[in-house]
PDB file of C-alpha atoms and ligand atoms in Angstrom:
ATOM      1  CA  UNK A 571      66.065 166.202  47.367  1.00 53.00           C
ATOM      2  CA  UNK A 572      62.349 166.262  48.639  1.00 62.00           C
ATOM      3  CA  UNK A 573      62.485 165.208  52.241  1.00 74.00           C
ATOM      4  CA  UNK A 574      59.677 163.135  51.827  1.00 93.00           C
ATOM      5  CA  UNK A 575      61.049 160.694  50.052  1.00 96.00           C
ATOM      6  CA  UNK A 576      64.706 160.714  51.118  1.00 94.00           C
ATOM      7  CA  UNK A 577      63.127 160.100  54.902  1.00 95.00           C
ATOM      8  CA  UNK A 578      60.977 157.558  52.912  1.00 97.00           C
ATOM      9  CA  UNK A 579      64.262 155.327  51.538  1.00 98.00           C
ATOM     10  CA  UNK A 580      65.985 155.937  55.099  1.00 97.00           C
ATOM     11  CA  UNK A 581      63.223 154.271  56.817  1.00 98.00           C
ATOM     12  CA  UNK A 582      63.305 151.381  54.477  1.00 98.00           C
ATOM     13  CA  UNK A 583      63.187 148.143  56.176  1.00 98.00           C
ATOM     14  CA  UNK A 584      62.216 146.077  53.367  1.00 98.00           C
ATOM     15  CA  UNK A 585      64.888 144.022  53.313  1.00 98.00           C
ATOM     16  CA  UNK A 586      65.535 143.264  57.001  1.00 98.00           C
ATOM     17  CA  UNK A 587      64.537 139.627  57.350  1.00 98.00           C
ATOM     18  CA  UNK A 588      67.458 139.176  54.062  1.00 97.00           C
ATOM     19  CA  UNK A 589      70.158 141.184  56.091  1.00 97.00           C
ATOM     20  CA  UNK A 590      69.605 139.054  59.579  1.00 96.00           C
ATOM     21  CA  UNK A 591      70.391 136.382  58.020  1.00 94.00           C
ATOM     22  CA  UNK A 592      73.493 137.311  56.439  1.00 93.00           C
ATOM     23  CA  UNK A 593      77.016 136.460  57.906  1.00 90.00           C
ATOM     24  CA  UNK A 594      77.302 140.029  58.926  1.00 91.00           C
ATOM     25  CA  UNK A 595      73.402 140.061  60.648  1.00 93.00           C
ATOM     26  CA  UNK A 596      73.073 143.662  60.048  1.00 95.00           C
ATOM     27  CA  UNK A 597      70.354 145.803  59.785  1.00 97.00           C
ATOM     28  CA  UNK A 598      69.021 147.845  57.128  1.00 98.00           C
ATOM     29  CA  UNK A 599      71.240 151.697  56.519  1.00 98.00           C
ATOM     30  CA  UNK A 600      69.964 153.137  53.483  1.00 98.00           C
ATOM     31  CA  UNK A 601      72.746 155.649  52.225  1.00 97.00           C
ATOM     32  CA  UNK A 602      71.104 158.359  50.538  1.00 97.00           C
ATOM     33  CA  UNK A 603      73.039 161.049  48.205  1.00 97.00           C
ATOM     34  CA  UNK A 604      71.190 162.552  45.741  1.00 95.00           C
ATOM     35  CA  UNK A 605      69.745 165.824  44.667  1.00 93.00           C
ATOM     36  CA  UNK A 606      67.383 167.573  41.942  1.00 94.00           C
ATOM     37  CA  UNK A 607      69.325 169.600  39.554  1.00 93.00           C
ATOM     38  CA  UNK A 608      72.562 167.532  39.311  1.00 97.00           C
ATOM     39  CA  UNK A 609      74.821 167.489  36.482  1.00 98.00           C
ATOM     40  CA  UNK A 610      75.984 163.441  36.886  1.00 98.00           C
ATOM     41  CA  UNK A 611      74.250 160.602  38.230  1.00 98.00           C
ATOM     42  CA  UNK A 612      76.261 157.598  39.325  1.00 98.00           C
ATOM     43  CA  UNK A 613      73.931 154.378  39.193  1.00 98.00           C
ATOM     44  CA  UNK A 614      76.310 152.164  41.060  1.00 97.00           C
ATOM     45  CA  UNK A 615      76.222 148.884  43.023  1.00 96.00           C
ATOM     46  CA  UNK A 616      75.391 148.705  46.512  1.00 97.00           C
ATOM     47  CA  UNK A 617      77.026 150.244  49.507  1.00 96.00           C
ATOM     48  CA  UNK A 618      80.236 148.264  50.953  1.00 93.00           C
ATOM     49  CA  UNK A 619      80.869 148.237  55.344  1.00 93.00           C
ATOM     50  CA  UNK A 620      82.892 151.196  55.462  1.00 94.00           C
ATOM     51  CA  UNK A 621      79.774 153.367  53.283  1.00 95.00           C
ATOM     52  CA  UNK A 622      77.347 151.504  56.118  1.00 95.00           C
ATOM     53  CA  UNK A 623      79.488 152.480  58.643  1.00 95.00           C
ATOM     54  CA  UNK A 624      80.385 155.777  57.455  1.00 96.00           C
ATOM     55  CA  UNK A 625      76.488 156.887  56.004  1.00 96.00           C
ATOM     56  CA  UNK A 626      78.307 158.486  53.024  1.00 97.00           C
ATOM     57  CA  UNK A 627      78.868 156.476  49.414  1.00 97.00           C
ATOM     58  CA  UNK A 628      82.285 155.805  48.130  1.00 97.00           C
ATOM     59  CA  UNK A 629      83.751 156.387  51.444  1.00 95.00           C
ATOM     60  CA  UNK A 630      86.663 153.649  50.303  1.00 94.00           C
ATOM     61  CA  UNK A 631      89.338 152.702  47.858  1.00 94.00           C
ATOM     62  CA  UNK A 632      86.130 151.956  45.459  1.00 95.00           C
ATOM     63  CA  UNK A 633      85.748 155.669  45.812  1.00 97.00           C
ATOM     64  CA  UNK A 634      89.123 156.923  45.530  1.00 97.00           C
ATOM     65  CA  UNK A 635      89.656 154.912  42.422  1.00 98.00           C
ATOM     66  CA  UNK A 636      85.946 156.429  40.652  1.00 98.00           C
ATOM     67  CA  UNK A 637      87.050 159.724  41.582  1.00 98.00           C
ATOM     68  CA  UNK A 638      90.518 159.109  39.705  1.00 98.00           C
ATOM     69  CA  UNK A 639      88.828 157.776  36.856  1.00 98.00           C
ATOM     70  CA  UNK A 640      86.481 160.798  36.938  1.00 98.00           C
ATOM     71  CA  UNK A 641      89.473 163.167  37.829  1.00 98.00           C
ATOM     72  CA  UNK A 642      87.519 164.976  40.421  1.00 98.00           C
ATOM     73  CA  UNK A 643      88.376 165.746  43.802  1.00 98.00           C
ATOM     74  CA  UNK A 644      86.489 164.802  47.204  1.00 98.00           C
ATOM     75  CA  UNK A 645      84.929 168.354  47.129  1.00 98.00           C
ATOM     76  CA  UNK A 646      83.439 167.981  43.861  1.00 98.00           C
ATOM     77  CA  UNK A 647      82.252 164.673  44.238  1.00 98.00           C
ATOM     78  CA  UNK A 648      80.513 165.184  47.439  1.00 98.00           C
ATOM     79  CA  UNK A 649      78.582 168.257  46.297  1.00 97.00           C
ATOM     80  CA  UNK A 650      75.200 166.674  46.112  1.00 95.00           C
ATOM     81  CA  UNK A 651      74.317 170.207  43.811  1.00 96.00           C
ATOM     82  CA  UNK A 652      76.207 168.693  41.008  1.00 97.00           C
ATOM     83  CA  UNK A 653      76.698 164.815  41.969  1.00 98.00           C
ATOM     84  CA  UNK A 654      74.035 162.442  42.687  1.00 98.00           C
ATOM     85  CA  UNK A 655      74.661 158.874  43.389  1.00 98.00           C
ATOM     86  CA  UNK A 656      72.167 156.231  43.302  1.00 98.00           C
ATOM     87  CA  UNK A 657      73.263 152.317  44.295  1.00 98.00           C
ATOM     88  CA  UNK A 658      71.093 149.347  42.721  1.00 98.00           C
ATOM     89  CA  UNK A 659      70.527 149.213  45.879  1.00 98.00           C
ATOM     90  CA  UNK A 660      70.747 151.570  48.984  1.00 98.00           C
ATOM     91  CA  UNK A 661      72.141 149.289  52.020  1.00 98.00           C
ATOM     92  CA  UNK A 662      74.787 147.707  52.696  1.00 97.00           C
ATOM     93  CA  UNK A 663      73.719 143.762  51.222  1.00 97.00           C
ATOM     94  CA  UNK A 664      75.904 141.958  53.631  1.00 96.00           C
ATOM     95  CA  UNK A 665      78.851 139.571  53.275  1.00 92.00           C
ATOM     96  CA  UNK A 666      78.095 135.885  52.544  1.00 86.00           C
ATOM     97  CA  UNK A 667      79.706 132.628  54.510  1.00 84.00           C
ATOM     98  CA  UNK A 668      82.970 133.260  52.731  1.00 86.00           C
ATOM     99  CA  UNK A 669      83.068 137.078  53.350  1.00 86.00           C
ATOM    100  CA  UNK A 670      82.097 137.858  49.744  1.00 85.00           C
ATOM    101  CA  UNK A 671      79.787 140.979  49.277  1.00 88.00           C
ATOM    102  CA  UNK A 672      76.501 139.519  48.400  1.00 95.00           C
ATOM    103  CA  UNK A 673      74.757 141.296  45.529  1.00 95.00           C
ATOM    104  CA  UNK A 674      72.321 144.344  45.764  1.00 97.00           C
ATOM    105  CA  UNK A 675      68.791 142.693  46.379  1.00 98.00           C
ATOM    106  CA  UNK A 676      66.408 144.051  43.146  1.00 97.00           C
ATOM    107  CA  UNK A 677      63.195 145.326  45.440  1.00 98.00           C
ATOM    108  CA  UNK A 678      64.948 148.404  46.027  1.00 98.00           C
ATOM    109  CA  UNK A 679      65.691 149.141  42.627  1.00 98.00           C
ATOM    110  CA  UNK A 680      62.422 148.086  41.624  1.00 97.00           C
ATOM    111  CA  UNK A 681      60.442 149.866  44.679  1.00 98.00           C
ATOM    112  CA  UNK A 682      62.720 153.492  44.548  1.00 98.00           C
ATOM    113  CA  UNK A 683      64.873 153.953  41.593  1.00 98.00           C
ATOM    114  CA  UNK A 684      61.679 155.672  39.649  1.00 98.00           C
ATOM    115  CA  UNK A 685      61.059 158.109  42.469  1.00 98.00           C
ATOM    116  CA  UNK A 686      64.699 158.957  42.970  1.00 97.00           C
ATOM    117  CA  UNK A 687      65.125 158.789  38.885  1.00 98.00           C
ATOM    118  CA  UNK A 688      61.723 161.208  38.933  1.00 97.00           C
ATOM    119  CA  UNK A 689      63.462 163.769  41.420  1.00 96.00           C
ATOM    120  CA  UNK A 690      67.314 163.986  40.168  1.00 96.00           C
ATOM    121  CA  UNK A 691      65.638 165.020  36.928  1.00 96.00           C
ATOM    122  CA  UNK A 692      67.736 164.546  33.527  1.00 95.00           C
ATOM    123  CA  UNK A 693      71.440 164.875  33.527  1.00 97.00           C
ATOM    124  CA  UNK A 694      73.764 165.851  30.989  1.00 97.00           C
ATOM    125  CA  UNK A 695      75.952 163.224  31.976  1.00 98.00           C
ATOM    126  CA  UNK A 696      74.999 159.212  33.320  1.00 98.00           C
ATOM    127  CA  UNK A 697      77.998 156.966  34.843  1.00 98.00           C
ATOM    128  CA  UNK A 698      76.352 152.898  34.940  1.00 97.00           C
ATOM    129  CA  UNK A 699      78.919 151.469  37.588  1.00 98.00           C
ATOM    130  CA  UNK A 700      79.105 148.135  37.522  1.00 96.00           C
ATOM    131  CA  UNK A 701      77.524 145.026  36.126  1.00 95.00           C
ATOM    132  CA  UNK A 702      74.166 145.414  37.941  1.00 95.00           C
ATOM    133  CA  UNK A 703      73.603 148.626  36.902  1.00 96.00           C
ATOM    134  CA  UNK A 704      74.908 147.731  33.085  1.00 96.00           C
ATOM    135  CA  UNK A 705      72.115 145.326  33.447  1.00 94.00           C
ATOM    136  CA  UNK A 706      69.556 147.363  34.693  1.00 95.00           C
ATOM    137  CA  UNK A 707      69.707 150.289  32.173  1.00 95.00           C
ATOM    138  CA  UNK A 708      71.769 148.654  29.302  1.00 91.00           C
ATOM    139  CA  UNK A 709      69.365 145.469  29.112  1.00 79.00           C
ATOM    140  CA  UNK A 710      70.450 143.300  26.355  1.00 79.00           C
ATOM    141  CA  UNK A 711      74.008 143.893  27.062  1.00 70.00           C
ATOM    142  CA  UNK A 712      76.940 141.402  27.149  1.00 80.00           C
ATOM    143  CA  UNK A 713      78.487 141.155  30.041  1.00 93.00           C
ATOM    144  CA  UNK A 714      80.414 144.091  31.734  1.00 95.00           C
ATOM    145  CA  UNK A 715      84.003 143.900  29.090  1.00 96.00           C
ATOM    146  CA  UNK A 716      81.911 143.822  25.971  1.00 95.00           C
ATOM    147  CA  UNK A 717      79.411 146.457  27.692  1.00 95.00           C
ATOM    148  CA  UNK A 718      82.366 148.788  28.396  1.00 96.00           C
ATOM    149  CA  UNK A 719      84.380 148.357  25.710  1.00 95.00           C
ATOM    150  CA  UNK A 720      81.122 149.239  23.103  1.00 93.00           C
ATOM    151  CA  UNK A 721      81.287 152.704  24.966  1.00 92.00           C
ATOM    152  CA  UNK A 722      80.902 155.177  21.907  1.00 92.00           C
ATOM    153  CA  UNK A 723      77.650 153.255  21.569  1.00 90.00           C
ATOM    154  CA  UNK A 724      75.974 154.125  24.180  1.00 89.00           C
ATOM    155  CA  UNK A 725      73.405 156.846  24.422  1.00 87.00           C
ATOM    156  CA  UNK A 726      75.288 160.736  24.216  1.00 86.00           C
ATOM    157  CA  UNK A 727      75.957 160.871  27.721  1.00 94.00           C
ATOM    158  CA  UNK A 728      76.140 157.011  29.149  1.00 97.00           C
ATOM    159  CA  UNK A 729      79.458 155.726  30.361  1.00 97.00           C
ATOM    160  CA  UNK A 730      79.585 152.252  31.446  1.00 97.00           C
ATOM    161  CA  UNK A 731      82.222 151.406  33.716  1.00 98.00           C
ATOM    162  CA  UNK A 732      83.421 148.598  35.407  1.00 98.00           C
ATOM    163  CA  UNK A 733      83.406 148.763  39.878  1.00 97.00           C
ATOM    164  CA  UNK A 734      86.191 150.403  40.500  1.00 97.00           C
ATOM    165  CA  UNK A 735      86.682 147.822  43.432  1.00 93.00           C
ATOM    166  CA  UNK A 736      90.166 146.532  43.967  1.00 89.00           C
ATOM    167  CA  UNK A 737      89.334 143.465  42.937  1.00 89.00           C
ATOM    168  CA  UNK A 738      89.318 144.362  39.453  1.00 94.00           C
ATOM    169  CA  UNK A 739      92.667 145.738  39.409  1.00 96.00           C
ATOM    170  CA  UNK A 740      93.541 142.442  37.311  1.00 97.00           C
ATOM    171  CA  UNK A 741      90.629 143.444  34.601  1.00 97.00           C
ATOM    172  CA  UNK A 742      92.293 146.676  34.538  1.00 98.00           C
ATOM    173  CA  UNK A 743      95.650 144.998  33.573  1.00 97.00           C
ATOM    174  CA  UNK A 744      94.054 142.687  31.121  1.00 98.00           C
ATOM    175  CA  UNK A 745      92.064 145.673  29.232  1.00 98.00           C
ATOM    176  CA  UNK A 746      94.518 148.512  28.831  1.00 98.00           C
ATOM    177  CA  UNK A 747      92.268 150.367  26.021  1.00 98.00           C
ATOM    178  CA  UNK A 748      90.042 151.367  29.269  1.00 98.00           C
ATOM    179  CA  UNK A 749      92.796 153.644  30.605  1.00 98.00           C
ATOM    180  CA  UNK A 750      93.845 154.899  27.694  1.00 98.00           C
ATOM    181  CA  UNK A 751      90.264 155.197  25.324  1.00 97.00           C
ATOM    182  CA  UNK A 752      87.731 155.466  28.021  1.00 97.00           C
ATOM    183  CA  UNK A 753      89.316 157.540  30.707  1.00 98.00           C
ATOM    184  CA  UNK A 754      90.313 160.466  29.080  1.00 98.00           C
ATOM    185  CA  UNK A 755      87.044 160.647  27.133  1.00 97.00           C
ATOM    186  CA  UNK A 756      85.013 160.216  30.784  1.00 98.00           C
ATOM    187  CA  UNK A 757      87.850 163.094  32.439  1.00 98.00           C
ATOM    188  CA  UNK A 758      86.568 165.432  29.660  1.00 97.00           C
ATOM    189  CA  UNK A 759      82.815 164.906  29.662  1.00 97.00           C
ATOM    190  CA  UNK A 760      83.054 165.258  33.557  1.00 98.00           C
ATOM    191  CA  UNK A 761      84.964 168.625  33.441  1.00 98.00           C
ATOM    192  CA  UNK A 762      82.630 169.684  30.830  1.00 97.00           C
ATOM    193  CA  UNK A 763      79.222 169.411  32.526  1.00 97.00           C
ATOM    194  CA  UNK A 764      80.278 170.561  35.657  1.00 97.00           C
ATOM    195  CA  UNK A 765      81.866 173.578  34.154  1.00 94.00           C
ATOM    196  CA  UNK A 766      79.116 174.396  31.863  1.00 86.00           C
TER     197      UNK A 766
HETATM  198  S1  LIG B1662      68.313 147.818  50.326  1.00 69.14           S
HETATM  199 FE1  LIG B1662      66.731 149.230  49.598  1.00 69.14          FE
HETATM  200  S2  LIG B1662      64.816 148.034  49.704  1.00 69.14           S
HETATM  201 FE2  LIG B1662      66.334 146.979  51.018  1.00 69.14          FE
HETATM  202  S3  LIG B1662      66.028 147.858  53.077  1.00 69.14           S
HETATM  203 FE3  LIG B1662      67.646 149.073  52.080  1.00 69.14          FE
HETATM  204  S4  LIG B1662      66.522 150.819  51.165  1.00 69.14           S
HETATM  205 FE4  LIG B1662      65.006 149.206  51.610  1.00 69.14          FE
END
């Protein structure tokens, strides 16, 4: 990653006035994990607390669920040389009055994604986690069951997956054809391009 810019997005405070006045009153942690040269990108949602607390993305069930899904250990998916990850947006966006994660604010999609886009380079293989980032680089779509389900549509290397948060453990249960179509089609792609 050129230092310039990952020092850039850590010293971010564009959005500092939004996270004060959040129930949480936080300040801005930009979470940065990316490298040129990578063979997957993960264009997720938006770091939860334990990734602001920890500085390092995934670092929760969310996480331990993608990597099932991905079947890849913590070694692999850490290795910034093969994995880069890149949230719609890079802090932690707060929790709202009722302790709901509020949503990734666009600016810093809109102000970073092209330089980060610019230095990971092209990948042979593109994971859209999430509704936001369905939105963002599947425009048009509808919504995020139709948008995953419609997977052999997508571009040669897209996968669009729902957040592997636990609170979709109930839209796992209602849509079974994602554990048994999608899955083992992601599992192979991902032990494809990282064994290539
Ligand atoms: S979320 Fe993005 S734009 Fe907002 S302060 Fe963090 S790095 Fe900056």
């Amino acid at each position: 990653m050129s230092q310039q810019l990952a020092d850039r997005i850590r010293a971010c405070r564009l959005c500092a006035d939004r996270f004060a006045a959040t129930a949480t009153g936080h300040a801005p942690n930009p979470v940065v994990w990316f490298a040129a040269g990578a063979r997957i990108l993960i264009i997720s949602q938006a770091p939860g607390l334990r990734v602001h607390q920890s500085n390092t993305p995934f670092w929760d069930r969310s996480g331990a669920r993608l990597r099932d899904w991905m079947g890849i250990d913590e070694a692999a998916f850490y290795d910034r040389a093969r994995v880069a990850i890149l949230p719609s947006a890079f802090c932690f966006p707060g929790y709202d009055a009722a302790g709901i994660d509020l949503p990734p604010p666009p600016v810093c999609a809109r102000t970073w994604h092209p330089a980060a886009l610019a230095q990971i380079g092209q990948v042979p293989l593109r994971l859209l986690v999430g509704g936001h980032a369905h939105r963002r680089y599947l425009p048009g779509r509808l919504g995020v069951t139709e948008t995953v389900r419609g997977w052999r549509d997508h571009a040669p290397g897209t996968f669009a997956l729902p957040h592997p948060s636990w609170r979709n453990t109930g839209w796992l249960k209602r849509n079974p054809w994602f554990e048994t179509e999608v899955l083992p089609a992601l599992r192979a792609r991902v032990a494809q391009v990282l064994t290539e």
